[in-house]
Coordinates of C-alpha atoms in Angstrom, one line a residue:
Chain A
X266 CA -25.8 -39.6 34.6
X267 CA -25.4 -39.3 31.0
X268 CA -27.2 -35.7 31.1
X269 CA -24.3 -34.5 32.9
X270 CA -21.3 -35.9 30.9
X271 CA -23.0 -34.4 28.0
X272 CA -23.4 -30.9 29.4
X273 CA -19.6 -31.3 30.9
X274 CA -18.3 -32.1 27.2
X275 CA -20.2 -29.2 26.0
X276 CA -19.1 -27.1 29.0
X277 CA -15.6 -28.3 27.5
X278 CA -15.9 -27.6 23.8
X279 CA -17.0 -24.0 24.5
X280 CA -14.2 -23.3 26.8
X281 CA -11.7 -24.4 24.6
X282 CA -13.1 -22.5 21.7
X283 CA -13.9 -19.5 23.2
X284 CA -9.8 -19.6 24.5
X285 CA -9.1 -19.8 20.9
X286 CA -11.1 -17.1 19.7
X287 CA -9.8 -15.0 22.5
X288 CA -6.5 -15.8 21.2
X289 CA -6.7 -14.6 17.7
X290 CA -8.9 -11.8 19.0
X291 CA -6.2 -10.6 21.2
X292 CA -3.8 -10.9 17.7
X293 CA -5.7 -9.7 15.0
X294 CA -8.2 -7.4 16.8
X295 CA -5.6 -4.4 16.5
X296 CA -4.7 -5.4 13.5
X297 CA -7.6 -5.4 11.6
X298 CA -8.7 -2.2 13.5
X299 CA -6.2 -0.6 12.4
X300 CA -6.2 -1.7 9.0
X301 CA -9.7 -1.0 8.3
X302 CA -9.2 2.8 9.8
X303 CA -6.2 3.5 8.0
X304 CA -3.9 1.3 4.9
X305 CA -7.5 -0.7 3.6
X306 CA -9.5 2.5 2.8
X307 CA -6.6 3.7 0.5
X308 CA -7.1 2.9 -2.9
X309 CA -3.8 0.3 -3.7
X310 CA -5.0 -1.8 -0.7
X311 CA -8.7 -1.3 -0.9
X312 CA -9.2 -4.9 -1.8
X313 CA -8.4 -6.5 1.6
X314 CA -11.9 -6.6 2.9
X315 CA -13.3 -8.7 0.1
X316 CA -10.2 -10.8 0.5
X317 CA -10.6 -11.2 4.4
X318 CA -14.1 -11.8 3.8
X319 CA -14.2 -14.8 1.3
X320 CA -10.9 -16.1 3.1
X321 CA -12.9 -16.5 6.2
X322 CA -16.3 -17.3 4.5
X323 CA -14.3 -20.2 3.0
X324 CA -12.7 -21.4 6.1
X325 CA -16.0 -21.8 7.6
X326 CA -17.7 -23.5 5.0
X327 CA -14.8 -25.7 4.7
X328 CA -14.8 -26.3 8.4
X329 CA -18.2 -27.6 8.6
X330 CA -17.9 -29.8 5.5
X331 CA -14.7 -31.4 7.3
X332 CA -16.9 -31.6 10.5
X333 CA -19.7 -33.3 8.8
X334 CA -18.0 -36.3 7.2
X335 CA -14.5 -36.1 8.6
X336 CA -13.6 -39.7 10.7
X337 CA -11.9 -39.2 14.4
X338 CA -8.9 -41.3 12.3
X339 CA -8.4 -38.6 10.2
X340 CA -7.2 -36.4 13.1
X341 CA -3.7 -36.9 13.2
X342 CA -2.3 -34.1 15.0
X343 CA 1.5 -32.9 13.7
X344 CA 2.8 -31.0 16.9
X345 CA 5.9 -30.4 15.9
X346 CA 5.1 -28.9 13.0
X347 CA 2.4 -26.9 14.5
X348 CA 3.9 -26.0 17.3
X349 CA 7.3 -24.6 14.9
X350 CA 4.6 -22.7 12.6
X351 CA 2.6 -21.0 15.3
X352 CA 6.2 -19.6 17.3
X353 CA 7.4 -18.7 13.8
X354 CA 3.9 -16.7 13.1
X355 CA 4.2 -15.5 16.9
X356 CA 7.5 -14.0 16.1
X357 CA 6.5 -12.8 12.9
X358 CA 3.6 -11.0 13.9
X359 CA 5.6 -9.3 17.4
X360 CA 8.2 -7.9 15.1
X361 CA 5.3 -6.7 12.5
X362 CA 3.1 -5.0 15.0
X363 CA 5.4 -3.4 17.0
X364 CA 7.7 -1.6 13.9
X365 CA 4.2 -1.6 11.9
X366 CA 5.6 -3.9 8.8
X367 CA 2.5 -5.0 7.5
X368 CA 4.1 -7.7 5.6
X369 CA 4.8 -8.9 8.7
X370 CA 1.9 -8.5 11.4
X371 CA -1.2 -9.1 8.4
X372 CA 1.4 -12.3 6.9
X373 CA 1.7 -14.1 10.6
X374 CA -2.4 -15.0 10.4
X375 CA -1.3 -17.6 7.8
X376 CA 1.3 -19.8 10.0
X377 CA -0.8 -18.5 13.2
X378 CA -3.8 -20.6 11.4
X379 CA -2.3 -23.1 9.8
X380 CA 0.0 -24.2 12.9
X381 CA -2.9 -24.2 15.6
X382 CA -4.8 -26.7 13.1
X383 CA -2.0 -28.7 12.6
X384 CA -1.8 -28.7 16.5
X385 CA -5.3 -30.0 16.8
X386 CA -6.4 -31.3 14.0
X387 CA -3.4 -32.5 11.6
X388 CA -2.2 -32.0 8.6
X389 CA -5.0 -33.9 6.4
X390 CA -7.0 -31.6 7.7
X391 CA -5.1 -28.4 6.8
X392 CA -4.8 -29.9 3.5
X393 CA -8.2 -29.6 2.7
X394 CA -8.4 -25.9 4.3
X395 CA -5.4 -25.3 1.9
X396 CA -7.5 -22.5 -0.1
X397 CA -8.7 -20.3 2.5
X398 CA -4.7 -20.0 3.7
X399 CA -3.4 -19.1 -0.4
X400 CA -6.9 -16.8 -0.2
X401 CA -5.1 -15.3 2.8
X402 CA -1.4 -13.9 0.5
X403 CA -3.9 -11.6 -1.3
X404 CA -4.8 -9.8 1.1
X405 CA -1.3 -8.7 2.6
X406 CA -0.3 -5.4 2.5
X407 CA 2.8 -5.0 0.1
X408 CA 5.6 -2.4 1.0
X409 CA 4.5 0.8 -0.9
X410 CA 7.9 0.3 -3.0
X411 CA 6.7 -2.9 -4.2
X412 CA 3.1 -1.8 -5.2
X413 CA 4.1 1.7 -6.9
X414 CA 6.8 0.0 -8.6
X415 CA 4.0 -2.7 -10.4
X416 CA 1.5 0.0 -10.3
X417 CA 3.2 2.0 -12.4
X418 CA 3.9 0.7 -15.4
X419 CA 0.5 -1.1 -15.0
X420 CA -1.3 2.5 -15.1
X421 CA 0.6 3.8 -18.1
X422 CA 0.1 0.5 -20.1
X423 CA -3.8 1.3 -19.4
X424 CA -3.4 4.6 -20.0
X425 CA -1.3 4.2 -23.8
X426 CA -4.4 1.6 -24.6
X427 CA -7.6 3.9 -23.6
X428 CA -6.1 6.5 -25.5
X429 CA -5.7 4.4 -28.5
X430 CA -8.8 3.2 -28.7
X431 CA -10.7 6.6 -27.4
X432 CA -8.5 7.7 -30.4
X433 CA -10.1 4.8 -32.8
X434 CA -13.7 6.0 -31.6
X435 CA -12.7 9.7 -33.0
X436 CA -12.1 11.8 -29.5
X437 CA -10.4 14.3 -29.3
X438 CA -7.5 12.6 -27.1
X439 CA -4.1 13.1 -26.1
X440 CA -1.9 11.5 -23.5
X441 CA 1.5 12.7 -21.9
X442 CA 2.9 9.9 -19.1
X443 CA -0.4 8.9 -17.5
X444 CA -2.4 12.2 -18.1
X445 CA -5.1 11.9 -20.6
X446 CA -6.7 15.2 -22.2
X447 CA -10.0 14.6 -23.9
X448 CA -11.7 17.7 -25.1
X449 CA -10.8 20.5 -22.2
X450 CA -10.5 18.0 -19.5
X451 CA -7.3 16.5 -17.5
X452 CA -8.0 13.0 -16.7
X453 CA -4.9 11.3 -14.3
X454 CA -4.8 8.2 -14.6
X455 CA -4.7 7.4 -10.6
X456 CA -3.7 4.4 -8.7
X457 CA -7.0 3.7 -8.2
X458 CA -7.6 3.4 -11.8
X459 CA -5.2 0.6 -12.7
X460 CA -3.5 -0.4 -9.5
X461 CA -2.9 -3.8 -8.3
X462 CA -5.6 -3.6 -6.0
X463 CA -8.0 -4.5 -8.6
X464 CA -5.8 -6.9 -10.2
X465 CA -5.7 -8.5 -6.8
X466 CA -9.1 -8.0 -6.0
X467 CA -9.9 -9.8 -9.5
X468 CA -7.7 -12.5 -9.5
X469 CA -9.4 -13.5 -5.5
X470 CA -12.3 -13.4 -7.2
X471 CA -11.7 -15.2 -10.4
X472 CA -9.9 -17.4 -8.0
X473 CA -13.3 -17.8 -6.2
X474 CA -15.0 -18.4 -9.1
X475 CA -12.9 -21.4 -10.1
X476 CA -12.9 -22.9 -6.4
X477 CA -16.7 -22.6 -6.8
X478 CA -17.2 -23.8 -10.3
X479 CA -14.2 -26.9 -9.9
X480 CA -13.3 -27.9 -13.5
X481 CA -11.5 -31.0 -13.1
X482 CA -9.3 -30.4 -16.2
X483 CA -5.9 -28.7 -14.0
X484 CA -4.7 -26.9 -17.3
X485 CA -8.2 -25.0 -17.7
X486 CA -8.1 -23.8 -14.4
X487 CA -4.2 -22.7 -14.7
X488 CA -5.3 -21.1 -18.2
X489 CA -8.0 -19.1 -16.3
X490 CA -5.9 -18.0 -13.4
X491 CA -3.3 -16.4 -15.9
X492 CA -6.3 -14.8 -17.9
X493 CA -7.2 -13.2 -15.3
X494 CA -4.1 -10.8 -15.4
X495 CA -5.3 -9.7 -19.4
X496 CA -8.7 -9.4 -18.0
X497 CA -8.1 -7.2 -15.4
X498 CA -6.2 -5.0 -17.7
X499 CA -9.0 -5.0 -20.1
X500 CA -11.7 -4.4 -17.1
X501 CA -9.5 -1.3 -16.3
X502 CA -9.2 0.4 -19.9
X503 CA -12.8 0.2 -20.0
X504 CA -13.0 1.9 -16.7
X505 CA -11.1 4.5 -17.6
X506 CA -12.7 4.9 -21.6
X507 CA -16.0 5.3 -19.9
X508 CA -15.1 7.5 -17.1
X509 CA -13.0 9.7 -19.6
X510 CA -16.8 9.5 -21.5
X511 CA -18.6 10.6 -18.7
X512 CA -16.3 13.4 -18.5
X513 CA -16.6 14.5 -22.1
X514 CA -20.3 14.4 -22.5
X515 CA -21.3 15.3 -18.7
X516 CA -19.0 17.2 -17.2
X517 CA -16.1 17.0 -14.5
X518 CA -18.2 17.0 -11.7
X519 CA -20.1 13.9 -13.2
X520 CA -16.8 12.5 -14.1
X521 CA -15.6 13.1 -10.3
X522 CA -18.7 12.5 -8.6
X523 CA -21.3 9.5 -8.3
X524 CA -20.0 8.2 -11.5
X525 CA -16.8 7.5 -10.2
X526 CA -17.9 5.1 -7.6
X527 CA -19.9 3.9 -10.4
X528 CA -16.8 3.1 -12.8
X529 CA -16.0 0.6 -10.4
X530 CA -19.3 -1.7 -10.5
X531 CA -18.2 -1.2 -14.4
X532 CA -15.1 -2.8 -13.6
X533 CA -16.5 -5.8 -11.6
X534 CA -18.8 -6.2 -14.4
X535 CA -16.5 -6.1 -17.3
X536 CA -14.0 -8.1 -15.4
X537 CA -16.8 -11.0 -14.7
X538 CA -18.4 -11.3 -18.2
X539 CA -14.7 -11.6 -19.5
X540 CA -14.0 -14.3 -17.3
X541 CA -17.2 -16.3 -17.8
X542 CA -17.2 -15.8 -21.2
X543 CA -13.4 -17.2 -21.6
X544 CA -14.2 -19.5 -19.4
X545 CA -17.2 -20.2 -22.1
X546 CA -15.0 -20.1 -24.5
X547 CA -12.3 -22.7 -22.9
X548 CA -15.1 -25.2 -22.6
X549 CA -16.0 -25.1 -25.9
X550 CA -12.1 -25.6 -27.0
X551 CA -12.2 -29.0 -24.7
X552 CA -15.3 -29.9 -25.9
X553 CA -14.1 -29.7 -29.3
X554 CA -10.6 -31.2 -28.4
X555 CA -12.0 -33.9 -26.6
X556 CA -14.3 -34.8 -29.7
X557 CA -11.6 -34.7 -32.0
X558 CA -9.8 -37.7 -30.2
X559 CA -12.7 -39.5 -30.2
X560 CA -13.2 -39.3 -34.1
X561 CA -9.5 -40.5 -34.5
X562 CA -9.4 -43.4 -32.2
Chain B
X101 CA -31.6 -24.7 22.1
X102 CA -28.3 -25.8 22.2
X103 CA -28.1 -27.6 19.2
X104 CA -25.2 -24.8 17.7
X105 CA -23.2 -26.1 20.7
X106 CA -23.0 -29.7 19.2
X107 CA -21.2 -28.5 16.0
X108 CA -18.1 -27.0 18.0
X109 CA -14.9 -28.9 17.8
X110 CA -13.7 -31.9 20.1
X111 CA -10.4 -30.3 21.7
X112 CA -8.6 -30.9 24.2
X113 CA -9.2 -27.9 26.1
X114 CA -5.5 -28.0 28.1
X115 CA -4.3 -27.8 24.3
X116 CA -6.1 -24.7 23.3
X117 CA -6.0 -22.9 26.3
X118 CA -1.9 -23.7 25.7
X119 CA -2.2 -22.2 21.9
X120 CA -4.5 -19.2 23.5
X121 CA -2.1 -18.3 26.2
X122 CA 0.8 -18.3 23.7
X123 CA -0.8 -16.2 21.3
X124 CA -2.1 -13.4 24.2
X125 CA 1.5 -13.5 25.8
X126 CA 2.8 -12.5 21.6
X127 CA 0.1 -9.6 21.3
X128 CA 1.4 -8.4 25.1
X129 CA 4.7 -8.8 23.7
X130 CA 4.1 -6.9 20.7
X131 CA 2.5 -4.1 22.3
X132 CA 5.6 -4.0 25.0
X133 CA 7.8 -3.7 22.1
X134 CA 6.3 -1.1 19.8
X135 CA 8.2 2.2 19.9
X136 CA 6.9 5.6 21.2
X137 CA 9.6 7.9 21.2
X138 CA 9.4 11.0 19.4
X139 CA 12.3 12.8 18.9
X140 CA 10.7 16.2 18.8
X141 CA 7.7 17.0 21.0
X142 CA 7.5 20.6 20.4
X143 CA 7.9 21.7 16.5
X144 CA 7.9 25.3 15.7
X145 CA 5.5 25.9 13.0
X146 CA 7.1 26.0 9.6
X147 CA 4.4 28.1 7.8
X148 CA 5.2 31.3 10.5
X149 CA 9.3 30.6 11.2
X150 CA 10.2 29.8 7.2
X151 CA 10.8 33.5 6.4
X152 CA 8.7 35.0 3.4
X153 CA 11.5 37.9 3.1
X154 CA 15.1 36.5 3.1
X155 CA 18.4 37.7 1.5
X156 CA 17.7 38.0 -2.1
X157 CA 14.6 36.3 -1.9
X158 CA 10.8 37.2 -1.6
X159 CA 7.7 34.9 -1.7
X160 CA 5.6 35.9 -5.2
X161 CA 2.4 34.7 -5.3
X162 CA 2.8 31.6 -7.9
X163 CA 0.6 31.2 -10.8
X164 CA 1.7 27.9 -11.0
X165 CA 0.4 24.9 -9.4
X166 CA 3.3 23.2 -7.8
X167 CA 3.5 19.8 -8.1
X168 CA 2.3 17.8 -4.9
X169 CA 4.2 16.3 -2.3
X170 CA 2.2 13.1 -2.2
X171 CA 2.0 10.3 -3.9
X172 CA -2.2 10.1 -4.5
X173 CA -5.3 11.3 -3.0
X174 CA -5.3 12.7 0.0
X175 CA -5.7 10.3 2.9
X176 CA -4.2 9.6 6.4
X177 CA -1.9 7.2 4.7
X178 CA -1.0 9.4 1.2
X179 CA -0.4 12.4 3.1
X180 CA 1.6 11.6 6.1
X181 CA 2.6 14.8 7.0
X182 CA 2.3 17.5 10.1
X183 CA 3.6 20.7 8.4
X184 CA 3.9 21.0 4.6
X185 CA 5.2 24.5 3.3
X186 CA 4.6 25.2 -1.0
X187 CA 5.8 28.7 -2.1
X188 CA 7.2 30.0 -4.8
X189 CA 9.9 32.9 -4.5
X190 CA 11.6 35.3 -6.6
X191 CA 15.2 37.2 -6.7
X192 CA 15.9 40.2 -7.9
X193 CA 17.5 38.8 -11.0
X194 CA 13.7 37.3 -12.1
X195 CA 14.4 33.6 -11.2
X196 CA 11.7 31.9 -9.5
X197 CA 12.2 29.1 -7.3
X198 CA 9.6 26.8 -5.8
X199 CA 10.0 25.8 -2.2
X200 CA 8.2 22.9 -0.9
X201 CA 8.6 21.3 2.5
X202 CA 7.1 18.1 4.4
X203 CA 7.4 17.3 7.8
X204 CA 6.1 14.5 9.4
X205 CA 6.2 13.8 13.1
X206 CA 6.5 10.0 13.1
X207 CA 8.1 8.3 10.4
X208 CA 6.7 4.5 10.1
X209 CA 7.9 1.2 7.0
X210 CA 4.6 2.3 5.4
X211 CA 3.9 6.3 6.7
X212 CA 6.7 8.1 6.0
X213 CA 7.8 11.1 3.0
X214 CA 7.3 9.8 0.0
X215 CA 10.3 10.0 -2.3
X216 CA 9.9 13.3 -4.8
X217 CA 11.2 10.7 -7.6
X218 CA 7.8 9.1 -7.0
X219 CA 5.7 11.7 -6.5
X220 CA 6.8 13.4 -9.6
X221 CA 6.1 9.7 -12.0
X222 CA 2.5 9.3 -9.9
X223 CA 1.4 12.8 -11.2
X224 CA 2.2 12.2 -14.4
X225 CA 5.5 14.1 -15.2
X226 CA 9.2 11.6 -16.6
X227 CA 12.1 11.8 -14.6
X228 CA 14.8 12.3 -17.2
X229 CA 17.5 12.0 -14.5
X230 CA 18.3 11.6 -11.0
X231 CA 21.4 11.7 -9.2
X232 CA 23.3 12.2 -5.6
X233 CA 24.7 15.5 -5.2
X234 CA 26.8 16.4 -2.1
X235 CA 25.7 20.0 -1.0
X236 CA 28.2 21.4 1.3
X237 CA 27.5 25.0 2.2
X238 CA 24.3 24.1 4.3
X239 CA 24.2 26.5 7.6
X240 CA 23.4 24.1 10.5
X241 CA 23.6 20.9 8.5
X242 CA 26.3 18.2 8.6
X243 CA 29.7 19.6 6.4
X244 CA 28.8 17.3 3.5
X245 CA 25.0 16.7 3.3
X246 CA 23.6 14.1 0.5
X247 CA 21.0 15.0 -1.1
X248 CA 19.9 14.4 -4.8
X249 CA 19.6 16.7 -8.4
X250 CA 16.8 15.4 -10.5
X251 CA 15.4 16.9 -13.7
X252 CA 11.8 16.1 -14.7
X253 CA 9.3 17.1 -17.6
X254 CA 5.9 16.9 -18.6
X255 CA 4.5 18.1 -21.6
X256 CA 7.0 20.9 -23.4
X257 CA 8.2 21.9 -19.9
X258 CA 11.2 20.7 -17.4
X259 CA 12.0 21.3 -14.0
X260 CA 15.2 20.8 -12.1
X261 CA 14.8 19.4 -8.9
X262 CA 17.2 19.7 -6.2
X263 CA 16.4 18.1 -2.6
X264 CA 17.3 16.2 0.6
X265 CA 15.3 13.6 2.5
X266 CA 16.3 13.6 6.3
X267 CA 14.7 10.7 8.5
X268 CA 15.9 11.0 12.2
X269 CA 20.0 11.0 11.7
X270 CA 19.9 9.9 8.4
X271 CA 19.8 11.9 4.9
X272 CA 18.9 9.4 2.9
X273 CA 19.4 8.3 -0.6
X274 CA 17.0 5.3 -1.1
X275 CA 14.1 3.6 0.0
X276 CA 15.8 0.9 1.3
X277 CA 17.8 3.0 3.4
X278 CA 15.1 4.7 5.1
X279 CA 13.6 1.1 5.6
X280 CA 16.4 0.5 7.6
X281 CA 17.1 3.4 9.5
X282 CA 13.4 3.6 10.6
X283 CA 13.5 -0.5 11.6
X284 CA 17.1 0.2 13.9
X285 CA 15.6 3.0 15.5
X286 CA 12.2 1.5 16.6
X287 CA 14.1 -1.8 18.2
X288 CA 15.5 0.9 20.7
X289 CA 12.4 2.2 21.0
X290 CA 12.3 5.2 18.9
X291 CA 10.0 6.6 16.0
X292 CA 12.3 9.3 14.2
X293 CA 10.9 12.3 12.6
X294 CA 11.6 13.1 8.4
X295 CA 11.2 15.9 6.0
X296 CA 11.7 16.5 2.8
X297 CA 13.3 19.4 1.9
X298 CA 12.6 20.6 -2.0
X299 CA 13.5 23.3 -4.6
X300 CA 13.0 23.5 -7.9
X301 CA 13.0 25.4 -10.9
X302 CA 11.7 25.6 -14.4
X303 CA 13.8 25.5 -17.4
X304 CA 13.2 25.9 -20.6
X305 CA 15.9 22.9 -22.4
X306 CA 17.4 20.1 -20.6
X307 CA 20.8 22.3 -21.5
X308 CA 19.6 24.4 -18.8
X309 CA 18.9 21.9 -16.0
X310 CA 22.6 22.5 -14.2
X311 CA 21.6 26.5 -13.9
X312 CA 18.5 25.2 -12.7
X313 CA 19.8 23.0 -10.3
X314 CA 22.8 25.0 -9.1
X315 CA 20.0 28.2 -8.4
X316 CA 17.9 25.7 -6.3
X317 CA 20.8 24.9 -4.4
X318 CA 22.3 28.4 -3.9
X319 CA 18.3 28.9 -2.8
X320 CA 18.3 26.4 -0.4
X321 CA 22.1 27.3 1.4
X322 CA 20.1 31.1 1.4
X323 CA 17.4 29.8 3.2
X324 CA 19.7 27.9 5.9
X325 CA 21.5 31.4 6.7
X326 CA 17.9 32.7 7.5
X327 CA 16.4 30.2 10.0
X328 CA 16.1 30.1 13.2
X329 CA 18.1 27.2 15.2
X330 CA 14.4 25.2 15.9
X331 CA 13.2 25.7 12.6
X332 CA 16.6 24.8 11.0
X333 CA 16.7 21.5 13.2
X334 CA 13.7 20.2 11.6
X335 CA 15.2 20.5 8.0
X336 CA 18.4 19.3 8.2
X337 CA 17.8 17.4 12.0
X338 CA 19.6 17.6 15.5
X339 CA 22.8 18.5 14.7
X340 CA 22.0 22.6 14.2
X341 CA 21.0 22.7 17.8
X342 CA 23.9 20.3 19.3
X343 CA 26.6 22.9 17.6
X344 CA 24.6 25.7 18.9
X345 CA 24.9 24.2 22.0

């Protein structure tokens, strides 16, 4: 009755997932409820949905591609490792959730993951998941300590630059700590504005971008990756330049308003034409290199 | 139809059921564990039981905009508080101080007062200096509590800052601190309450900041004299009503 051994098999598969997905469920249900009511729709952590997003969008895809060409001989379980990473995450993510350490409770998903696939599937294949789990540390929530002490001088460095070059353009500007005057407005230079949320946010995604495009050259990717942190600096002071703009030749409500939201489709956009244009740009400087040799030798 | 069925994984279903039980058995354990014990149910309302009239002291309507209490805009997680008190008030020598006080119910790692040293950087004023400063004559409070003197400026201006930070038992004197405190307390179970307790005053040179400071605190040690014992509890915790007692 081969009908039936097939349907049993199947019956099989779907109970085992569905246990599994009832399992992280139980974990990470609360947790992301409560993370998308309360810490993610503050500006410093407003980056964590993207981050969850393409984390679990590239966990998928990877999943299926393993499924596709992936032998039964590469599944070599590792139990004991597994088994020590899940407890460990277990742990983790009891003491996290119940005295609401973020670090903690959002953190455990990585070992929680990792270990259950070394437990069924082995570590060759969490090797080749390896992204989606590094995707995973971005979107942590850092102890507020942490983040105002990198936000800080991260929004007065932004601030010193967009009055220098608002100052270059011929504004009337001036700037005391991280409040900008330009004409009769007051412009504070908020988290928002040049927080690590969208340095994070821009280094997942410039990340992304070189998962997707995969140069094979390692120091062009590593070159990129530490761009990034320039970039998103750059992205930010035009932000606030054309927001402090908007201000000056609109008005504050404009300035507060619509336009606000808007300054941060800016940023994306700056952010992403500097990185594919250095990335342009790095090409080239291979391209060139590589020719070089080749006119020597 | 069921072709989407064929592209689940081959496991051993004794195997995940195994990972699936241990992982519901850690969110029960989690949920067993998380504290719910508020120290004070019942809070008198600050706004009506901080007196407007006291001693030498009377609220003036200020034409100054205080600086906030928070760190950023204002959302559940920026403004953590249950009660917040700003008012400015005047003696009869002219000097104004400004009052401002947070109190906050539960006090979590990531909502809880934020630190004025913070708040004051965030809105875009320097800190010029911040130290501990053991205030003694505090009605209610401990003999020696620790709080902290800090002067600040922005533009031309400076203002000298004197204040305490009180989470459950603790007064504390950095973040670390509180981190602690609030972690010890929620393994037995309990989520203590905080408050920040803040004067200040304007000065014209940084010469000045000690006059400030010393004011703020004479201010403050006023204020104590004037409260009721459930009112005085919340700013300076437990112990006004246990030696009432």
């Amino acid at each position: 009755m081969p009908a039936a051994g097939v349907s049993a098999s199947i019956r099989n598969r779907l109970f085992a997932s569905g246990a599994l997905l009832l399992g992280v469920a139980s974990l990470y249900g609360p947790t992301f409820f409560d993370l998308f009511n309360g810490l993610w729709k503050t500006d410093q952590n407003g980056h964590g949905p993207i981050v969850l997003a393409v984390a679990m969008w590239f966990l998928w895809h990877k999943s299926r591609e393993i499924a596709r060409d992936s032998e039964p001989c590469d599944l070599l379980p590792a139990p004991l490792l597994g088994w020590t990473a899940l407890i460990f995450g277990a742990l983790l993510y009891i003491l996290g959730r119940s005295q609401a350490i973020y670090l903690f409770e959002v953190g455990s998903i990585i070992p929680v993951l990792a270990g259950t696939v070394l437990i069924l599937f082995g570590s060759k294949t969490l090797g080749r998941l390896w992204f989606s789990f590094f995707f995973m540390l971005f979107m942590i929530p850092l102890p507020g300590s942490v983040v105002d002490a990198v936000t800080q001088p991260m929004k007065l460095a932004v601030s010193v630059g967009s009055e220098y070059l608002l100052h270059v353009m011929g504004y009337p500007i001036a700037r005391s700590g991280v409040v900008l005057t330009i004409g009769q407005y007051q412009l504070l230079v908020a988290d928002a504005c040049a927080g690590l949320n969208s340095l994070f946010t821009l280094e997942a995604l410039g990340l992304l971008y070189l998962n997707v495009v995969r140069h094979s050259s390692a120091i062009r990717n590593i070159t990129l990756a530490i761009l990034i942190v320039p970039i998103s600096f750059s992205a930010n002071v035009i932000r606030v330049i054309v927001l402090a703009l908007v201000t000056y030749h609109m008005g504050d409500s404009a300035g507060q308003g619509f336009l606000h939201e808007f300054s941060g489709m800016v940023l994306f956009m700056s952010a992403l034409l500097l990185i594919i244009s250095m990335d342009g740009l790095l090409r080239k400087g291979a391209a060139v290199g590589g020719n070089g040799r080749k006119a020597n030798s | 139809m069921k072709n989407w069925l064929q592209y689940l994984p081959n496991i051993a279903w004794p195997k995940a059921l195994t990972i699936a039980m241990v992982m519901g058995a850690a969110a029960l354990a989690a949920v067993l564990a998380t504290p719910t014990l508020v120290s004070v149910e019942h809070a008198p309302s600050l706004e009506q039981t901080v007196p407007k009239v006291f001693g030498d002291w009377r609220e003036l309507p200020s034409p100054f905009i205080q600086v906030g209490v928070s760190t950023g805009e204002e959302t559940s997680i920026d403004q953590p508080y249950d009660q917040t008190v700003m008012r400015t008030y005047v003696n009869a020598q002219g000097q104004q101080v400004h009052l401002a006080l947070a109190w906050g119910r539960r006090q979590r790692q990531e909502v809880k007062i934020h630190r004025p040293d913070l708040c004051y950087v965030a809105q875009g004023w320097r800190v010029l200096a911040l130290k501990s400063q053991t205030m003694s004559d505090i009605q209610h409070g401990p003999p020696q509590l620790t709080g902290k003197r800090m002067l600040t400026s922005v533009g031309g201006g400076y203002e000298a800052v004197s204040y305490w930070m009180r989470i459950g038992t603790l007064f504390s004197e950095d973040a670390f601190e509180t981190r602690a405190h609030i972690f010890k307390q929620g393994l037995q179970g309990r989520i203590p309450d905080g408050i920040l307790v803040r004067a200040s005053m304007r000065v014209r040179t940084e010469a000045d900041a000690a006059q400030g400071w010393e004011v703020s605190e004479r201010f403050l040690s006023d204020l104590m004299k004037h409260l009721q014992p459930q009112t005085a509890a919340l700013l300076v915790g437990p112990v006004a009503l246990s030696t009432k007692g």
